[in-house]
Structures are given as structure tokens and as C-alpha cells.
Amino acid sequence: MTEAEIERAQEELDRLLNDPEVRMDPARVWALASRLSQQSGGAGTPR
């Protein structure tokens, strides 16, 4: 992922989690969190 893609994914995840106007989509939240975790090396998440 490029820096721009990471930033867009973080913004989308933030909206999904914090914007009351946006319908919660758990599958999308987990998918975004997984992609971001892989980019950061999964620090702090045991396997």
C-alpha cells in the first residue's frame, strides 16, 4: 500500500467507527483493520 492508500483506509475506518451518519459495516471495518495491521507489521496483535 502506498502512503495515500494507507491514509484513505485510515480515514474510511475512522468514518465507519465514529460518524453516526455512516451505517456500520463490520466486514468492511475488519477488512480495513486487517490491511492496516499488515502494513504496520501487526504490532501489538498476537497471532
PDB file of C-alpha atoms in Angstrom, residues 9-30:
ATOM      1  CA  ALA A   9      -8.037   3.444   4.552  1.00  0.00           C
ATOM      2  CA  GLN A  10      -7.463   5.134   7.914  1.00  0.00           C
ATOM      3  CA  GLU A  11      -9.945   7.889   7.059  1.00  0.00           C
ATOM      4  CA  GLU A  12     -12.566   5.364   5.933  1.00  0.00           C
ATOM      5  CA  LEU A  13     -12.070   3.294   9.081  1.00  0.00           C
ATOM      6  CA  ASP A  14     -12.374   6.421  11.219  1.00  0.00           C
ATOM      7  CA  ARG A  15     -15.646   7.355   9.472  1.00  0.00           C
ATOM      8  CA  LEU A  16     -17.076   3.854   9.883  1.00  0.00           C
ATOM      9  CA  LEU A  17     -16.259   3.810  13.579  1.00  0.00           C
ATOM     10  CA  ASN A  18     -17.006   7.397  14.581  1.00  0.00           C
ATOM     11  CA  ASP A  19     -19.509   9.027  12.207  1.00  0.00           C
ATOM     12  CA  PRO A  20     -23.076   8.476  13.463  1.00  0.00           C
ATOM     13  CA  GLU A  21     -24.395   9.240   9.966  1.00  0.00           C
ATOM     14  CA  VAL A  22     -22.496   6.293   8.422  1.00  0.00           C
ATOM     15  CA  ARG A  23     -24.032   2.819   8.657  1.00  0.00           C
ATOM     16  CA  MET A  24     -21.751   0.370  10.461  1.00  0.00           C
ATOM     17  CA  ASP A  25     -20.335  -2.317   8.174  1.00  0.00           C
ATOM     18  CA  PRO A  26     -18.475  -4.797  10.391  1.00  0.00           C
ATOM     19  CA  ALA A  27     -16.987  -6.733   7.474  1.00  0.00           C
ATOM     20  CA  ARG A  28     -15.522  -3.549   5.995  1.00  0.00           C
ATOM     21  CA  VAL A  29     -14.181  -2.443   9.403  1.00  0.00           C
ATOM     22  CA  TRP A  30     -12.376  -5.778   9.858  1.00  0.00           C
TER      23      TRP A  30
END
